[in-house]
Tab-separated table of C-alpha atoms in Angstrom:
chain	number	residue	atom	x	y	z
A	26	MET	CA	-33.525	22.899	-22.485
A	27	LYS	CA	-31.732	25.611	-20.565
A	28	ILE	CA	-30.136	28.058	-23.002
A	29	LEU	CA	-27.819	31.015	-22.505
A	30	VAL	CA	-28.107	33.807	-25.071
A	31	VAL	CA	-25.014	36.039	-25.199
A	32	GLU	CA	-26.050	39.021	-27.312
A	33	ASP	CA	-25.352	42.747	-26.906
A	34	ASP	CA	-28.273	43.962	-29.068
A	35	PRO	CA	-31.134	44.270	-26.534
A	36	GLU	CA	-33.889	43.886	-29.140
A	37	ALA	CA	-32.316	40.809	-30.726
A	38	ALA	CA	-31.682	39.298	-27.304
A	39	ALA	CA	-35.235	39.961	-26.089
A	40	TYR	CA	-36.609	38.390	-29.283
A	41	MET	CA	-34.525	35.223	-28.862
A	42	VAL	CA	-35.234	34.824	-25.155
A	43	LYS	CA	-38.983	35.228	-25.727
A	44	ALA	CA	-38.975	32.849	-28.707
A	45	PHE	CA	-37.061	30.168	-26.784
A	46	GLN	CA	-39.435	30.531	-23.842
A	47	GLU	CA	-42.477	30.263	-26.118
A	48	SER	CA	-40.935	27.057	-27.487
A	49	GLY	CA	-40.972	25.608	-23.981
A	50	HIS	CA	-37.364	26.252	-22.965
A	51	VAL	CA	-35.604	28.276	-20.275
A	52	ALA	CA	-33.436	31.105	-21.591
A	53	ASP	CA	-31.033	33.435	-19.773
A	54	HIS	CA	-29.414	36.517	-21.281
A	55	ALA	CA	-25.934	37.991	-20.965
A	56	PRO	CA	-25.365	41.402	-22.619
A	57	ASP	CA	-21.596	41.110	-23.033
A	58	GLY	CA	-18.833	38.555	-23.330
A	59	LEU	CA	-17.560	38.790	-19.759
A	60	GLU	CA	-20.979	38.228	-18.211
A	61	GLY	CA	-21.612	35.429	-20.697
A	62	TYR	CA	-18.325	33.790	-19.736
A	63	ALA	CA	-19.146	34.024	-16.028
A	64	LEU	CA	-22.649	32.604	-16.435
A	65	ALA	CA	-21.465	29.779	-18.687
A	66	ARG	CA	-18.910	28.742	-16.057
A	67	GLU	CA	-21.177	29.118	-13.029
A	68	GLU	CA	-24.430	27.686	-14.384
A	69	THR	CA	-25.290	24.482	-16.255
A	70	TYR	CA	-26.684	25.066	-19.742
A	71	ASP	CA	-27.617	22.679	-22.513
A	72	VAL	CA	-26.572	25.070	-25.292
A	73	LEU	CA	-25.006	28.533	-25.588
A	74	VAL	CA	-26.048	30.929	-28.357
A	75	VAL	CA	-23.186	33.411	-28.745
A	76	ASP	CA	-23.001	36.501	-30.925
A	77	ARG	CA	-19.561	36.890	-32.448
A	78	MET	CA	-19.189	40.660	-31.990
A	79	LEU	CA	-19.562	41.372	-28.279
A	80	PRO	CA	-18.334	44.152	-25.950
A	81	LYS	CA	-15.757	43.454	-23.210
A	82	LEU	CA	-14.940	39.990	-24.586
A	83	ASP	CA	-15.671	38.988	-28.185
A	84	GLY	CA	-17.547	35.788	-28.918
A	85	LEU	CA	-14.608	33.754	-30.213
A	86	SER	CA	-12.431	34.699	-27.244
A	87	LEU	CA	-15.296	33.796	-24.927
A	88	ILE	CA	-15.570	30.335	-26.501
A	89	ARG	CA	-11.806	29.750	-26.442
A	90	SER	CA	-11.687	30.709	-22.769
A	91	LEU	CA	-14.515	28.322	-21.927
A	92	ARG	CA	-12.838	25.461	-23.768
A	93	GLU	CA	-9.563	26.172	-21.956
A	94	GLN	CA	-11.493	25.845	-18.691
A	95	LYS	CA	-12.925	22.497	-19.853
A	96	VAL	CA	-16.446	23.858	-20.270
A	97	GLU	CA	-17.791	21.689	-23.099
A	98	THR	CA	-21.306	23.125	-23.432
A	99	PRO	CA	-22.286	23.153	-27.143
A	100	VAL	CA	-22.153	26.592	-28.778
A	101	VAL	CA	-24.035	28.071	-31.728
A	102	ILE	CA	-22.252	31.171	-33.035
A	103	LEU	CA	-24.405	33.955	-34.518
A	104	SER	CA	-22.656	36.467	-36.746
A	105	ALA	CA	-23.145	38.920	-39.563
A	106	LEU	CA	-19.801	37.601	-40.830
A	107	GLY	CA	-20.877	34.682	-42.949
A	108	GLN	CA	-17.991	33.945	-45.284
A	109	VAL	CA	-16.365	30.518	-45.283
A	110	ASP	CA	-13.224	31.828	-43.554
A	111	ASP	CA	-15.362	33.387	-40.818
A	112	ARG	CA	-17.225	30.134	-40.211
A	113	VAL	CA	-13.965	28.189	-40.128
A	114	LYS	CA	-12.537	30.577	-37.520
A	115	GLY	CA	-15.632	30.177	-35.397
A	116	LEU	CA	-15.521	26.394	-35.500
A	117	ARG	CA	-11.778	26.307	-34.808
A	118	ALA	CA	-12.311	28.547	-31.786
A	119	GLY	CA	-14.470	25.794	-30.286
A	120	GLY	CA	-17.906	26.554	-31.679
A	121	ASP	CA	-20.118	23.605	-32.613
A	122	ASP	CA	-22.285	25.386	-35.192
A	123	TYR	CA	-22.264	28.718	-37.020
A	124	LEU	CA	-25.361	30.559	-38.198
A	125	PRO	CA	-24.959	33.747	-40.281
A	126	LYS	CA	-27.261	36.720	-39.716
A	127	PRO	CA	-29.967	37.351	-40.732
A	128	TYR	CA	-31.424	34.009	-39.743
A	129	ALA	CA	-34.824	32.390	-39.243
A	130	PHE	CA	-35.535	31.545	-35.609
A	131	SER	CA	-36.955	28.177	-36.676
A	132	GLU	CA	-33.528	27.259	-38.056
A	133	LEU	CA	-31.748	28.480	-34.918
A	134	LEU	CA	-34.125	26.456	-32.751
A	135	ALA	CA	-33.568	23.342	-34.858
A	136	ARG	CA	-29.787	23.700	-34.613
A	137	VAL	CA	-29.952	24.222	-30.844
A	138	GLU	CA	-32.149	21.150	-30.429
A	139	VAL	CA	-29.768	19.016	-32.515
A	140	LEU	CA	-26.779	20.065	-30.398
A	141	SER	CA	-28.675	19.339	-27.200
A	142	ARG	CA	-29.682	15.866	-28.418
A	143	ARG	CA	-26.094	15.082	-29.362
A	144	ARG	CA	-24.851	16.172	-25.958
A	145	HIS	CA	-27.378	14.079	-24.076
A	146	ALA	CA	-27.238	11.026	-26.321
A	147	PRO	CA	-26.453	7.872	-24.335
A	148	ALA	CA	-22.847	6.814	-24.394
A	149	ALA	CA	-21.962	3.866	-26.540
A	150	GLU	CA	-22.295	0.633	-24.609
A	151	GLN	CA	-18.999	-0.761	-23.403
A	152	THR	CA	-17.923	-3.806	-25.399
A	153	THR	CA	-14.700	-4.797	-23.628
A	154	TYR	CA	-14.148	-5.440	-19.924
A	155	ARG	CA	-10.815	-5.974	-18.144
A	156	VAL	CA	-9.998	-7.120	-14.620
A	157	GLY	CA	-6.297	-7.671	-14.057
A	158	ASP	CA	-5.069	-9.848	-16.920
A	159	LEU	CA	-8.595	-11.113	-17.631
A	160	GLU	CA	-10.300	-9.621	-20.687
A	161	LEU	CA	-13.796	-10.183	-22.058
A	162	ASP	CA	-14.829	-9.025	-25.542
A	163	ARG	CA	-18.598	-8.879	-25.960
A	164	LEU	CA	-18.471	-8.410	-29.736
A	165	ALA	CA	-16.114	-11.318	-30.364
A	166	HIS	CA	-17.857	-13.295	-27.596
A	167	SER	CA	-14.483	-14.323	-26.238
A	168	ALA	CA	-12.597	-14.254	-22.950
A	169	THR	CA	-8.859	-14.485	-22.339
A	170	ARG	CA	-6.605	-14.481	-19.331
A	171	GLY	CA	-2.960	-13.661	-19.752
A	172	GLY	CA	-3.579	-13.796	-23.495
A	173	LYS	CA	-4.845	-17.383	-23.364
A	174	GLU	CA	-8.402	-18.024	-24.507
A	175	ILE	CA	-10.902	-19.422	-22.007
A	176	ALA	CA	-13.529	-21.792	-23.410
A	177	LEU	CA	-16.873	-20.768	-21.917
A	178	GLN	CA	-20.409	-22.070	-22.302
A	179	PRO	CA	-23.037	-19.395	-23.160
A	180	ARG	CA	-24.320	-19.180	-19.586
A	181	GLU	CA	-20.788	-19.012	-18.208
A	182	PHE	CA	-20.038	-16.170	-20.600
A	183	ARG	CA	-23.106	-14.232	-19.423
A	184	LEU	CA	-22.146	-14.862	-15.809
A	185	LEU	CA	-18.589	-13.662	-16.333
A	186	GLU	CA	-19.783	-10.633	-18.304
A	187	TYR	CA	-22.139	-9.625	-15.507
A	188	LEU	CA	-19.462	-10.051	-12.841
A	189	MET	CA	-16.954	-8.025	-14.870
A	190	ARG	CA	-19.494	-5.306	-15.592
A	191	HIS	CA	-19.774	-4.908	-11.825
A	192	ALA	CA	-16.088	-5.466	-11.032
A	193	GLY	CA	-15.200	-4.492	-7.477
A	194	GLN	CA	-18.856	-4.672	-6.391
A	195	VAL	CA	-20.708	-7.397	-4.519
A	196	VAL	CA	-23.106	-9.200	-6.843
A	197	THR	CA	-25.890	-10.957	-4.960
A	198	ARG	CA	-27.586	-14.221	-5.856
A	199	THR	CA	-30.786	-12.322	-6.597
A	200	MET	CA	-28.961	-10.027	-9.023
A	201	LEU	CA	-27.527	-13.039	-10.839
A	202	LEU	CA	-30.870	-14.837	-10.957
A	203	GLU	CA	-32.590	-11.788	-12.430
A	204	ASN	CA	-29.883	-10.718	-14.876
A	205	VAL	CA	-28.154	-13.947	-15.929
A	206	TRP	CA	-30.902	-16.557	-15.507
A	207	ASP	CA	-33.874	-14.167	-15.942
A	208	TYR	CA	-35.525	-15.534	-12.807
A	209	HIS	CA	-37.319	-12.938	-10.695
A	210	PHE	CA	-37.392	-15.122	-7.617
A	211	ASP	CA	-35.053	-17.479	-5.779
A	212	PRO	CA	-35.993	-21.021	-6.805
A	213	GLN	CA	-33.910	-22.467	-3.939
A	214	THR	CA	-31.477	-24.046	-6.324
A	215	ASN	CA	-27.714	-24.377	-6.253
A	216	VAL	CA	-27.454	-23.526	-9.971
A	217	ILE	CA	-25.533	-20.319	-9.199
A	218	ASP	CA	-23.036	-22.066	-6.929
A	219	VAL	CA	-22.421	-24.731	-9.534
A	220	HIS	CA	-21.852	-22.250	-12.360
A	221	VAL	CA	-19.640	-19.965	-10.283
A	222	SER	CA	-17.571	-22.962	-9.244
A	223	ARG	CA	-17.123	-24.023	-12.870
A	224	LEU	CA	-16.331	-20.489	-13.937
A	225	ARG	CA	-13.787	-20.061	-11.145
A	226	ALA	CA	-12.044	-23.283	-12.242
A	227	LYS	CA	-11.734	-21.946	-15.785
A	228	VAL	CA	-10.714	-18.405	-14.863
A	229	ASP	CA	-8.538	-18.868	-11.778
A	230	LYS	CA	-7.073	-22.365	-11.980
A	231	GLY	CA	-3.302	-22.242	-12.423
A	232	HIS	CA	-3.054	-18.520	-11.619
A	233	ALA	CA	-1.414	-17.092	-8.501
A	234	VAL	CA	-3.943	-14.256	-8.278
A	235	GLN	CA	-7.539	-15.351	-7.773
A	236	LEU	CA	-10.083	-13.012	-9.377
A	237	ILE	CA	-13.464	-14.502	-8.447
A	238	HIS	CA	-14.253	-14.249	-4.743
A	239	THR	CA	-17.115	-15.484	-2.605
A	240	ILE	CA	-18.320	-12.815	-0.202
A	241	ARG	CA	-19.747	-14.854	2.646
A	242	GLY	CA	-23.393	-14.094	3.328
A	243	ALA	CA	-23.580	-11.578	0.468
A	244	GLY	CA	-22.699	-13.007	-2.943
A	245	TYR	CA	-19.738	-12.852	-5.297
A	246	MET	CA	-17.218	-10.311	-6.495
A	247	ILE	CA	-14.619	-10.199	-9.240
A	248	ARG	CA	-11.570	-8.040	-8.536
A	249	ASP	CA	-7.896	-8.071	-9.380
A	250	SER	CA	-6.653	-8.759	-5.865
A	251	ALA	CA	-7.732	-10.525	-2.683
A	252	ARG	CA	-8.001	-7.266	-0.716
């Protein structure tokens, strides 16, 4: 992790920076709120550790300013003010965690690691895809166009899902063979052409706007216009 420590007490700051480095992380130090604000905006950090009482710009004002500038780096607030009201103020200012002083570095490290994991956790997989008035719901395993359900066979559903996941992009035969049919080679079969033709009949038939397009010499594309 890359961590920014914003702390005006030189001994406390040196202790934290050294401890983070000994734990295998990179740690920078800002001695006041203004420098901390500048570094947090200019550099990319995984977590900020911010003392509440800082010269030039106090910790809560620093955090509010960062949030106003759309800087969403997780923040652990350190403070000798440990009452419930103090913690609530810190969290409402945009802090993600609040650790009263005195504290054990092992606890601070654990909290920093948790915030970093949360930030870098993979986004939830998309479950619904839309192209024009065509909608596919992976959880319900259903597809509709203009609100009318389309009856699809399992392979047709996988084919449509893959095309919609890559809407606006050319999808090659090889990509379809590897991701829809699980073939890692071209068996010189017209299975793809047959399935795309059937799928096109179900999706586009009776509609003025055609969504599934053949890109000559390249593959197929689903898009909401013929451009």
